[in-house]
Tab-separated table of C-alpha atoms in Angstrom:
chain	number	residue	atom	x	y	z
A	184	UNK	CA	-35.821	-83.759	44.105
A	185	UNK	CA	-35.202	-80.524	45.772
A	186	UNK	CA	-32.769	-80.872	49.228
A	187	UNK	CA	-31.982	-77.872	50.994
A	188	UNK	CA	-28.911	-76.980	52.520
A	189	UNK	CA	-27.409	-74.952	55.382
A	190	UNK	CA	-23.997	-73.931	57.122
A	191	UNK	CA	-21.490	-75.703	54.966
A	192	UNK	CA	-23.012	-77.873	52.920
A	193	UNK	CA	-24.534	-74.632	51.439
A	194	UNK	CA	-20.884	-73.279	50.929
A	195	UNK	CA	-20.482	-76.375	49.576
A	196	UNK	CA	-23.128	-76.513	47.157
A	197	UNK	CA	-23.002	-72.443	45.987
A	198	UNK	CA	-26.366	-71.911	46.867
A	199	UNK	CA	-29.763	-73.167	49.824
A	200	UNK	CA	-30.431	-76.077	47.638
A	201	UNK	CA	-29.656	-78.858	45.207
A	202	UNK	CA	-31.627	-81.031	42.750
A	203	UNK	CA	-30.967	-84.871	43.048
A	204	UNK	CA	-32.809	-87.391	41.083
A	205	UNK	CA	-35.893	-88.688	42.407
A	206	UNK	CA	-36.764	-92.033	42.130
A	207	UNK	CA	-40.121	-93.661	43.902
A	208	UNK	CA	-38.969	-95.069	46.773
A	209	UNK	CA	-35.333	-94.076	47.074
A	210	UNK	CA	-34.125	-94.677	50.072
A	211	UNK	CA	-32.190	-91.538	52.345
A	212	UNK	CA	-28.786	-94.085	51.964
A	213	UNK	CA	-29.272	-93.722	48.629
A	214	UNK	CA	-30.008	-90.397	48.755
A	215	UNK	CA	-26.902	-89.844	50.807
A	216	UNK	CA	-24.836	-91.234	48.204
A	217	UNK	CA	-26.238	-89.060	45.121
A	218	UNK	CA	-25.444	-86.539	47.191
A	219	UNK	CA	-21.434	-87.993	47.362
A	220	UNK	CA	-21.017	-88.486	43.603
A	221	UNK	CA	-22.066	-85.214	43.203
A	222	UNK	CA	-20.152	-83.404	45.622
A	223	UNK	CA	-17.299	-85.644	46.618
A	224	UNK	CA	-16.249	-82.761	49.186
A	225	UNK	CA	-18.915	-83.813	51.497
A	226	UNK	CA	-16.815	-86.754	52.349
A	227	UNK	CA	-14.635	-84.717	54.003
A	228	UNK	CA	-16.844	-83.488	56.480
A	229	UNK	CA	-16.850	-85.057	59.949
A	230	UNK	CA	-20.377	-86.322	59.567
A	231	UNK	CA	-23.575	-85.862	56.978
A	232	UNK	CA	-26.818	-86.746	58.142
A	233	UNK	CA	-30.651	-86.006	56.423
A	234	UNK	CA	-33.632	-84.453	57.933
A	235	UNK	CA	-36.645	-86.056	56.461
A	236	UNK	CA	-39.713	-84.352	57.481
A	237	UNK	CA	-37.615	-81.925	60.284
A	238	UNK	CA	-36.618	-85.547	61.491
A	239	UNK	CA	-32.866	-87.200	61.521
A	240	UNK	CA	-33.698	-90.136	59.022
A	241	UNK	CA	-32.327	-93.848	59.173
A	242	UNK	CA	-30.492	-94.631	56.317
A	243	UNK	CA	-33.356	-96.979	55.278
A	244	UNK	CA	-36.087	-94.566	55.506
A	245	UNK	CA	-37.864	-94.212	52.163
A	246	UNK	CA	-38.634	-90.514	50.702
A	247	UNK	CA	-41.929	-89.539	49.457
A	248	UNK	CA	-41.937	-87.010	46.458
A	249	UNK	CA	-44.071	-84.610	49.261
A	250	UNK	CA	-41.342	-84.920	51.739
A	251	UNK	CA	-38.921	-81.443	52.923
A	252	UNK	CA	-35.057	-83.297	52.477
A	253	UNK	CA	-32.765	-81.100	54.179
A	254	UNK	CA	-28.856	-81.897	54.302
A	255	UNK	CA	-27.400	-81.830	58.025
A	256	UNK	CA	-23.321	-81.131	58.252
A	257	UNK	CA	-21.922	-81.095	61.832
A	258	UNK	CA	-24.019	-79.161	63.867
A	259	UNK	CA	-22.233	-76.315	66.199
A	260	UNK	CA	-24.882	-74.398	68.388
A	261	UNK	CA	-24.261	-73.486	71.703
B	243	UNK	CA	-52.063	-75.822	81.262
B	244	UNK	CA	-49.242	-73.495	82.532
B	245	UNK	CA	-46.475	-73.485	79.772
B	246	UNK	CA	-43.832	-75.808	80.967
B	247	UNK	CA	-41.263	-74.977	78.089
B	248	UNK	CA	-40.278	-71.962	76.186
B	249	UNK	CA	-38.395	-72.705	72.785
B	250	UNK	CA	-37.104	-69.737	70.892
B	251	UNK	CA	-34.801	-68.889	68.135
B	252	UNK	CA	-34.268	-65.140	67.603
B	253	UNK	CA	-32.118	-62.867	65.488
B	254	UNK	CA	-32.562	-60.149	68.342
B	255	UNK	CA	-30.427	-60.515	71.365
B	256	UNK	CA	-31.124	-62.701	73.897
B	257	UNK	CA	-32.607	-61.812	77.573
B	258	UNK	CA	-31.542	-63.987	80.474
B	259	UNK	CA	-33.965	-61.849	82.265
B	260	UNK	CA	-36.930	-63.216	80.129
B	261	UNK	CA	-35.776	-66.645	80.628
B	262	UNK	CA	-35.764	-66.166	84.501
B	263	UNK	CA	-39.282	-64.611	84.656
B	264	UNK	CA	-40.558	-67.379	82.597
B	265	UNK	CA	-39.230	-70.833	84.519
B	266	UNK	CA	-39.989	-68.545	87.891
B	267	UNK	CA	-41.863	-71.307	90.182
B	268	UNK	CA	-43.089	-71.150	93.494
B	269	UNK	CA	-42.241	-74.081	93.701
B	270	UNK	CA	-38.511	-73.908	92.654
B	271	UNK	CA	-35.920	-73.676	95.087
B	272	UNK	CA	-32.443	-73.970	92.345
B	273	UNK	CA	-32.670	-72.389	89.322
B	274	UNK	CA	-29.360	-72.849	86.475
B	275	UNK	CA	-28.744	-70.557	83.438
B	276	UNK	CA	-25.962	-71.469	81.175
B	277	UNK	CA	-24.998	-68.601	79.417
B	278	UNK	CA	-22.973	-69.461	76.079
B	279	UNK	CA	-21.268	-65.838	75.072
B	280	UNK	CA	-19.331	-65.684	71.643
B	281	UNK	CA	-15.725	-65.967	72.640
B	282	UNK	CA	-12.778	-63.707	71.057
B	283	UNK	CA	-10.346	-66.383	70.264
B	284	UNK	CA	-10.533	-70.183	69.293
B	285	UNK	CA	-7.480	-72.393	69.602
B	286	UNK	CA	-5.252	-68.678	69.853
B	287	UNK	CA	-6.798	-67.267	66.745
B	288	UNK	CA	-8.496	-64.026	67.421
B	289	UNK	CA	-12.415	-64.036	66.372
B	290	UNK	CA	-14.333	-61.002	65.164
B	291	UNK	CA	-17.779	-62.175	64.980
B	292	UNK	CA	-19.670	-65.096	64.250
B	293	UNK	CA	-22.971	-66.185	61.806
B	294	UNK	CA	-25.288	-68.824	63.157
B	295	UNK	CA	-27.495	-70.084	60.793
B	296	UNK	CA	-30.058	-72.656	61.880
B	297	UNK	CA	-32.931	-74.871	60.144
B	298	UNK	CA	-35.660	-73.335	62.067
B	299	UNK	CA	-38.595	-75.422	62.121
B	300	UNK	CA	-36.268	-78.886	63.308
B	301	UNK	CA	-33.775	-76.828	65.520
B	302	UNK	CA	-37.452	-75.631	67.708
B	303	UNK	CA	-38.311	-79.520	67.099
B	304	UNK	CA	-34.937	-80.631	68.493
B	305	UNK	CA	-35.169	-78.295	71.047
B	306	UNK	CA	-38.268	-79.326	72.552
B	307	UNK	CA	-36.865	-82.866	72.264
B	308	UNK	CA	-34.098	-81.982	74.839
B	309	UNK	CA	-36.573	-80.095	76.550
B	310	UNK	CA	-38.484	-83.063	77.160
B	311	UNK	CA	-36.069	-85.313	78.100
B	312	UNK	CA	-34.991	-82.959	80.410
B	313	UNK	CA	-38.369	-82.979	82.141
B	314	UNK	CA	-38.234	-87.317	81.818
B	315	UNK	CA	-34.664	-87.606	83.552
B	316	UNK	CA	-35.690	-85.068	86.477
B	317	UNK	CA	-37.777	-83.044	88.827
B	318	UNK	CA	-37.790	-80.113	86.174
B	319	UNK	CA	-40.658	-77.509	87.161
B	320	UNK	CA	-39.698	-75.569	84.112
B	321	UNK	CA	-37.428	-74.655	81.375
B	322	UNK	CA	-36.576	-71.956	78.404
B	323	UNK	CA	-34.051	-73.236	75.800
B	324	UNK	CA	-33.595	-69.399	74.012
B	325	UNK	CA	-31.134	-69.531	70.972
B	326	UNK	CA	-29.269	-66.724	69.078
B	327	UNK	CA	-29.517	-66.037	64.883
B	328	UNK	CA	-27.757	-63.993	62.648
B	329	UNK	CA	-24.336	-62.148	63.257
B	330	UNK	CA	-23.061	-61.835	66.526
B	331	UNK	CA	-19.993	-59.927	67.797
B	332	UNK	CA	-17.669	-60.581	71.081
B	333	UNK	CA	-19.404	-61.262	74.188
B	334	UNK	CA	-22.969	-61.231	72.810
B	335	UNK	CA	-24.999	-64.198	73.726
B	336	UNK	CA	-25.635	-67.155	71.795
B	337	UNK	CA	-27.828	-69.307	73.881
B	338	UNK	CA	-29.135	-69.143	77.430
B	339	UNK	CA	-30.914	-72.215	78.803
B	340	UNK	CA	-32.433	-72.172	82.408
B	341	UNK	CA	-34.140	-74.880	84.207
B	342	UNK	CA	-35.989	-74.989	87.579
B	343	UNK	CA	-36.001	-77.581	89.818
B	344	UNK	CA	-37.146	-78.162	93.452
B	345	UNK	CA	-33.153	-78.551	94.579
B	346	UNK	CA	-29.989	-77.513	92.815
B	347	UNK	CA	-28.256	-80.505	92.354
B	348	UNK	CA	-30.997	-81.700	89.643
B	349	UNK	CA	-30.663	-78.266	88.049
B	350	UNK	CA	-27.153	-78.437	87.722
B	351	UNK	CA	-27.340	-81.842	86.147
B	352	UNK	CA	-30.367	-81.145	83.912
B	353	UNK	CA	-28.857	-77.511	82.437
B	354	UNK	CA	-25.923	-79.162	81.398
B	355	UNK	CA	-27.303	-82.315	79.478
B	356	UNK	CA	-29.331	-79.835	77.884
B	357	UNK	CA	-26.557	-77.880	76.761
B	358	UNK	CA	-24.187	-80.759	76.024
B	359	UNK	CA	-27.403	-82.223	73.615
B	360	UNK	CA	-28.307	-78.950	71.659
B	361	UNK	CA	-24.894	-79.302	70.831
B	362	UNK	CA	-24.811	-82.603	69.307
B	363	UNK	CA	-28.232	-82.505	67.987
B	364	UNK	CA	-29.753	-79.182	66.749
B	365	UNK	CA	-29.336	-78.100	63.745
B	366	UNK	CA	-27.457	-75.147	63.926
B	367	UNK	CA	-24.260	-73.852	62.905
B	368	UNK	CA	-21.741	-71.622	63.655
B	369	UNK	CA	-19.177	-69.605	61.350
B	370	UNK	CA	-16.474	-67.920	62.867
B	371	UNK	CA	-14.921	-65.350	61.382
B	372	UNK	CA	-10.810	-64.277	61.752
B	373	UNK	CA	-8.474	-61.707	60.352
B	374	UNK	CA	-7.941	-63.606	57.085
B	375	UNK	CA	-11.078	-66.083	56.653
B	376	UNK	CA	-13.582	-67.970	58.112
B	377	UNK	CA	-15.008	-71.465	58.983
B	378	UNK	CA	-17.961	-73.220	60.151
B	379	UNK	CA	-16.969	-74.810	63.705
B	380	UNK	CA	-16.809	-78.634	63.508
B	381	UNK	CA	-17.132	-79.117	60.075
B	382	UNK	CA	-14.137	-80.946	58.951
B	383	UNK	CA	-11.811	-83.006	61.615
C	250	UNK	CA	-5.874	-54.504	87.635
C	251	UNK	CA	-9.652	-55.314	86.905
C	252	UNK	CA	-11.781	-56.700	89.943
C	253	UNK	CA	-12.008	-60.682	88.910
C	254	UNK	CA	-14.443	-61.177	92.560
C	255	UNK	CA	-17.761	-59.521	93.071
C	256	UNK	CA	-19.277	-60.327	96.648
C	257	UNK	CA	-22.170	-58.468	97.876
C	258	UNK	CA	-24.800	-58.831	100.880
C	259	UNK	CA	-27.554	-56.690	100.516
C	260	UNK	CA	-31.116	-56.342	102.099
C	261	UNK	CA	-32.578	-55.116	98.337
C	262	UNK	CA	-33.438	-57.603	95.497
C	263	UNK	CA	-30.694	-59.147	93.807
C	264	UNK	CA	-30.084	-58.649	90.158
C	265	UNK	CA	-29.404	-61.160	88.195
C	266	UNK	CA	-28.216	-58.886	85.415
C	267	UNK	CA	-26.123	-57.332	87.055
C	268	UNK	CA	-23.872	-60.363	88.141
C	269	UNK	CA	-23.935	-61.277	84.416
C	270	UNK	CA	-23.084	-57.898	83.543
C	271	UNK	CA	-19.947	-58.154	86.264
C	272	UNK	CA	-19.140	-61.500	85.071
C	273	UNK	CA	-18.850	-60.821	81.517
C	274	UNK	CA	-15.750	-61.502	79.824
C	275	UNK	CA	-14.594	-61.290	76.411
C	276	UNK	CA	-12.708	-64.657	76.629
C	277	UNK	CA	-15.395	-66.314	78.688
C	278	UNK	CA	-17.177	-69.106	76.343
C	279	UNK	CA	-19.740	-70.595	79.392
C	280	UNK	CA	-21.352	-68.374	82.560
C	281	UNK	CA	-23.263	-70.249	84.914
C	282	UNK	CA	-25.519	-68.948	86.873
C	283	UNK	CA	-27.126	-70.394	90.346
C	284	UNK	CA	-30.106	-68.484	91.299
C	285	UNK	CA	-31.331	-69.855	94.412
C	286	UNK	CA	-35.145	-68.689	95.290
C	287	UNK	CA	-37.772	-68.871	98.106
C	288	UNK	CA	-39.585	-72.061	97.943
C	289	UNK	CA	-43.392	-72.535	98.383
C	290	UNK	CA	-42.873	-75.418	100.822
C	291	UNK	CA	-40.695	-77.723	102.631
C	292	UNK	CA	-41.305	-81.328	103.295
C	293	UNK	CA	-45.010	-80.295	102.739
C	294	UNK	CA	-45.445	-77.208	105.046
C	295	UNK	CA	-46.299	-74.068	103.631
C	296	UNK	CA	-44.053	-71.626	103.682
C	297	UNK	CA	-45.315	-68.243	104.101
C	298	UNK	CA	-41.657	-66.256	104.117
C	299	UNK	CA	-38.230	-66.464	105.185
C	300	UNK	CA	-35.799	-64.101	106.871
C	301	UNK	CA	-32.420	-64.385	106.666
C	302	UNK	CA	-29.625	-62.802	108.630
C	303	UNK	CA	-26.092	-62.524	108.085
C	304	UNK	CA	-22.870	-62.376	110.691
C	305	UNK	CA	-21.917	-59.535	107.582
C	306	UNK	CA	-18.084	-59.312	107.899
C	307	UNK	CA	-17.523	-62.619	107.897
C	308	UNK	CA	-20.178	-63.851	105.852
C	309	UNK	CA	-18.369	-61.240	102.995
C	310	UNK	CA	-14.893	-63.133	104.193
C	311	UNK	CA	-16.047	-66.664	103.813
C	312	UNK	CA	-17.792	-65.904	100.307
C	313	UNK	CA	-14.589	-64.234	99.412
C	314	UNK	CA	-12.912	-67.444	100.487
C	315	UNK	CA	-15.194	-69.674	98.330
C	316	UNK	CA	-14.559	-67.451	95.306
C	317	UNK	CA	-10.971	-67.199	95.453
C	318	UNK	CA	-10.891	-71.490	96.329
C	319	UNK	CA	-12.729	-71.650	92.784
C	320	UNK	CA	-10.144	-69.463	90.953
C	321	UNK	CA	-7.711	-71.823	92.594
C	322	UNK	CA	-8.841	-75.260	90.918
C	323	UNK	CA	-10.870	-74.187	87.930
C	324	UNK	CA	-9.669	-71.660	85.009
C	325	UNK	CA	-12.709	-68.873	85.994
C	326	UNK	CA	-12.351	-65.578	84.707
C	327	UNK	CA	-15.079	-64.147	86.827
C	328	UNK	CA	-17.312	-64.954	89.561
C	329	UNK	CA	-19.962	-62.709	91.162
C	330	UNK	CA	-21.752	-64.217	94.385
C	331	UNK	CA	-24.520	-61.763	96.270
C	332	UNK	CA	-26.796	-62.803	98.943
C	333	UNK	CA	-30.095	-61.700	100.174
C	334	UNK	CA	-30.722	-60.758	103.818
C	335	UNK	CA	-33.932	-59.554	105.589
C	336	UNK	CA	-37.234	-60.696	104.673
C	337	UNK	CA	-38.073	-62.891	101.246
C	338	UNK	CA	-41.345	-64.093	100.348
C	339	UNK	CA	-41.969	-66.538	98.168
C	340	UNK	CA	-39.962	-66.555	94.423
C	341	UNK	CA	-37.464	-64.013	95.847
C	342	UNK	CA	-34.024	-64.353	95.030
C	343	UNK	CA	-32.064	-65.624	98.003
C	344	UNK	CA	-28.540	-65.824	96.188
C	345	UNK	CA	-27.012	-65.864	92.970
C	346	UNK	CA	-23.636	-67.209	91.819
C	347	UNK	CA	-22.165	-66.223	88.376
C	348	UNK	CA	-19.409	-68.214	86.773
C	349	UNK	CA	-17.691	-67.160	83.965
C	350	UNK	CA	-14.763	-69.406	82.376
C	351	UNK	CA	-13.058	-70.439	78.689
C	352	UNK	CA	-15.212	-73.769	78.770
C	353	UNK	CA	-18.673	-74.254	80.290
C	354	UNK	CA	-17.913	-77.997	82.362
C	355	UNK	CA	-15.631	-76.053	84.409
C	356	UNK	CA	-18.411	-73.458	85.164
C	357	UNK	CA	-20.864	-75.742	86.088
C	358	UNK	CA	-18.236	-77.450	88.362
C	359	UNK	CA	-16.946	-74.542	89.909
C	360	UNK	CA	-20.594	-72.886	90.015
C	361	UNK	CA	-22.071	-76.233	91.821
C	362	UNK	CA	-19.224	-76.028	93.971
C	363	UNK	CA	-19.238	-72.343	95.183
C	364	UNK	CA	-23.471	-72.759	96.095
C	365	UNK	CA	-22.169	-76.232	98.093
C	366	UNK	CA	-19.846	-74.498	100.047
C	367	UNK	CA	-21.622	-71.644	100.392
C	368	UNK	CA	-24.182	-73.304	102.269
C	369	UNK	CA	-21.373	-74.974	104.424
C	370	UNK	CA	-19.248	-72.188	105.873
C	371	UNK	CA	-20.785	-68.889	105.192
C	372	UNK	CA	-22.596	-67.678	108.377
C	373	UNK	CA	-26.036	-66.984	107.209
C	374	UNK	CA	-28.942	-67.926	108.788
C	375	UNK	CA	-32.473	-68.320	107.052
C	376	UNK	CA	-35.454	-68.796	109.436
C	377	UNK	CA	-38.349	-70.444	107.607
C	378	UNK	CA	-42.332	-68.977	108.568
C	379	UNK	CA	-44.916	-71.575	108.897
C	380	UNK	CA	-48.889	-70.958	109.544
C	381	UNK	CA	-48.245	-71.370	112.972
C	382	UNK	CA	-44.929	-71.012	114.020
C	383	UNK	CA	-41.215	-70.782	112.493
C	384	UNK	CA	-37.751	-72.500	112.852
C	385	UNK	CA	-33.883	-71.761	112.063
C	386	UNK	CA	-33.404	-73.977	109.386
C	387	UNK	CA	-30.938	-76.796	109.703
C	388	UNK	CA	-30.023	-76.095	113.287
C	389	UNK	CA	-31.524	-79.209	115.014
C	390	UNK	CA	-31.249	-82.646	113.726
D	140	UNK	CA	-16.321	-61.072	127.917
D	141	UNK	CA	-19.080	-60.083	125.088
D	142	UNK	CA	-19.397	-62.839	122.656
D	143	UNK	CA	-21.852	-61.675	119.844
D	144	UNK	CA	-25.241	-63.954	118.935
D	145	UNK	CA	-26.978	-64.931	115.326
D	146	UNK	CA	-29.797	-66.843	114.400
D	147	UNK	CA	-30.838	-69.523	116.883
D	148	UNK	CA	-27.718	-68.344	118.989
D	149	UNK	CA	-29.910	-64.955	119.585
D	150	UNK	CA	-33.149	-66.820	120.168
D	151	UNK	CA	-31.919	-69.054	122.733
D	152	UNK	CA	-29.652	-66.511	124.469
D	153	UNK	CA	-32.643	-63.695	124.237
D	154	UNK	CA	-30.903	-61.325	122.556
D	155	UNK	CA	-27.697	-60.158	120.388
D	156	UNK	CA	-25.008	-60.838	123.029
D	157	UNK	CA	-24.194	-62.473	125.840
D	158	UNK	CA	-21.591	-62.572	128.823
D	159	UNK	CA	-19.009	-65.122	129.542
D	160	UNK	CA	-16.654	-64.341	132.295
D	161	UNK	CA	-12.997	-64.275	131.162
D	162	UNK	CA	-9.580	-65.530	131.894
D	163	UNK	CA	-6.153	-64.232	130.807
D	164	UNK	CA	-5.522	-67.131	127.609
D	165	UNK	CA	-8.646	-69.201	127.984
D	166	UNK	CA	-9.234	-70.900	124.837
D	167	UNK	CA	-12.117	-71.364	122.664
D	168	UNK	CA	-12.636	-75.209	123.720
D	169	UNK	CA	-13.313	-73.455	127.431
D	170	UNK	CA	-15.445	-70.975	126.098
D	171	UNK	CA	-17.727	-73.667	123.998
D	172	UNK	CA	-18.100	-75.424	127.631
D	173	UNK	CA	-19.109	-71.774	129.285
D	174	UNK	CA	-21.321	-71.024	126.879
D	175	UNK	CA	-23.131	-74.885	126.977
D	176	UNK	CA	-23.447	-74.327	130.574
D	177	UNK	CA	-25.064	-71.255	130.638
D	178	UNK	CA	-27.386	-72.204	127.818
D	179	UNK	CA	-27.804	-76.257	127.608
D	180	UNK	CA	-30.171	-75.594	124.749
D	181	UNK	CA	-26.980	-75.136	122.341
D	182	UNK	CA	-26.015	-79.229	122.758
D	183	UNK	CA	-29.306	-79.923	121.174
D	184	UNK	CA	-27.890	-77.883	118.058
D	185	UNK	CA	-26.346	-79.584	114.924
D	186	UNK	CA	-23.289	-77.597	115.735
D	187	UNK	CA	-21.750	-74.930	117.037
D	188	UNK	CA	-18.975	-72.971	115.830
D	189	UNK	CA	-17.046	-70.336	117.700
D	190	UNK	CA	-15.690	-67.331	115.074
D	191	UNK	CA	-12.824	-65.006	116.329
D	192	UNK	CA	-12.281	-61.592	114.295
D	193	UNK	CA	-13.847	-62.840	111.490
D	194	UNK	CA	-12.500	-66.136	111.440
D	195	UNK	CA	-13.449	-69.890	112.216
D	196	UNK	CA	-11.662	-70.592	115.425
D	197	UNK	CA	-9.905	-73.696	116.321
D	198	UNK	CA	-10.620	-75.354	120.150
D	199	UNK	CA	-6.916	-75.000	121.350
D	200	UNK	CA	-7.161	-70.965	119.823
D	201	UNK	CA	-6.531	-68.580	122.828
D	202	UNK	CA	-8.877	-65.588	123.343
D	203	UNK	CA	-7.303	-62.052	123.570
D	204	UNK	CA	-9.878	-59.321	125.412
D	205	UNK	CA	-9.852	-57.135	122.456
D	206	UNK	CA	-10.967	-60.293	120.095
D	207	UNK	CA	-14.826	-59.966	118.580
D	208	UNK	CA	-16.218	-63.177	119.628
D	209	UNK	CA	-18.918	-64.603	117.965
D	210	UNK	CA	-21.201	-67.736	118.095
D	211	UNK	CA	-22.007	-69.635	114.878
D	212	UNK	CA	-24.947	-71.994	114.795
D	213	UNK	CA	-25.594	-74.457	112.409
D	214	UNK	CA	-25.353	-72.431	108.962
D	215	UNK	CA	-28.261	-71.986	106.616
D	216	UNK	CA	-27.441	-69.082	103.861
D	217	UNK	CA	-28.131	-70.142	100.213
């Protein structure tokens, strides 16, 4: 599965996206901790939340293969 | 219908101008801009420009959120939540957000939840840049 | 030493750029801008313009007063405040207060608090036209 | 003595000025009462304020001839 990055988490990664394993049903917690034992330097940020669908997603929300996963680190507009 | 709510994100600079013409009401007697300009220093470190990147299509989403719940919590005739892209250097503008309301007081209140809320919830981000590297704002504790 | 205060009274439209173009600042991180403007109606009566006059000496006094109160109890950098006088109609700009500071809560504060006191102590008068007839407003209870 | 009229001052005095007699150190509390009993209209008023070169002027202030001398109705700028 294909989850796109910006700000840090694309410094992070080295690049606008990562591939995760998909499997039917996976849930965004689950998601969210793929994305940990990949990149244990996440953990260090002050927060890490997923955009399912341009949407902040509960932890329980379950991705669709069709869905646009996007990682959010701290936001700082304004 | 009128437009009640203008939403932009733009890598050109920003207009407060634009925003006033658009929430201009006859109806409006206090109208509030906050301006947010790109400061030169941060905690006593000297900044030479800054790189907001945003996720387009859910920072316009979020905005209109805010925008909305601006218009639910008070008498808001209308509102333009205008936000900056790209590289930006001292004093340049990074967002503007104006509201119009009947009476001041509400437009005082409503311009600054809506700034206090883009910054929580849209997803944008900021890099700043110093002398001798550079960080995106908030990241890390 | 660089002029911090901008007050003007003028009988010509008021520019709202060029208050933020006073106030601008390279430390300032928040300007807030009141822009108060002619209202269609009050309590349900048409209004079909408004003149205001000024006592101009000492209104430019007591709006120097206000400005230099805010410097006093909030960390501004720099504050423009013009008013209108003469004859407005309806979506004319009647005033405008810029606030520029480090942080934008204290610019909203001190902003909110300048148009407050403005409409207090500085001695303008604003005479509202009806259909048939007008009044000075605020001078009768 | 020439005490200068704005707004709702002007309108109920019929013009830009008006004309209190003066006394060597009379104070702004007796020129308030000279004024209201010229022009009764002004108790109806909100307020009224009495500005001397420039400034708001206390009751117990005492009036020098070469003062300007203003009357300040109720306030309505903004």
């Amino acid at each position: 599965m294909k989850v796109l990055t910006f700000g840090i988490a694309k410094d992070i990664v080295g690049g606008p996206e990562m591939d995760i394993p998909y499997s039917e049903g996976m849930s965004v917690l689950a998601l969210k901790k793929a994305v940990l034992k990949n990149y244990p330097q996440f953990e260090k940020l002050n927060s890490l939340a997923i955009a399912v669908n341009n949407e902040y997603a509960d932890d329980d929300l379950q991705i669709r293969p069709t869905d646009e996963v996007v990682l959010i680190p701290p936001v700082s507009g304004g | 219908m009128e437009k009640k709510i203008d939403i932009q994100i733009s890598d050109k600079p920003l207009s407060e101008q634009t925003c006033l013409e658009f929430v201009a009401h006859p109806g409006a007697g206090g109208i509030v801009n906050f301006i947010g300009t790109v400061r030169n220093q941060t905690k006593g470190k000297a900044v030479i420009k800054l790189e907001f990147e945003a996720y387009v299509p859910m920072a316009i989403s979020e905005m209109r959120k805010i925008a909305e719940r601006t218009f639910q919590q008070w008498p808001v005739q209308k509102m333009a939540i205008h936000h900056r892209v790209g590289t930006l250097t001292i004093g340049e503008i990074a967002v503007i957000i104006s509201v119009a309301c009947p009476h001041r007081k509400a437009a005082f209140d409503a311009c600054s939840f809506a700034i206090d809320t883009l910054k929580e919830t849209v997803p944008i981000w900021k890099k700043e840049f110093f002398e001798n590297g550079a960080v995106w704002v908030a990241a890390h504790p």
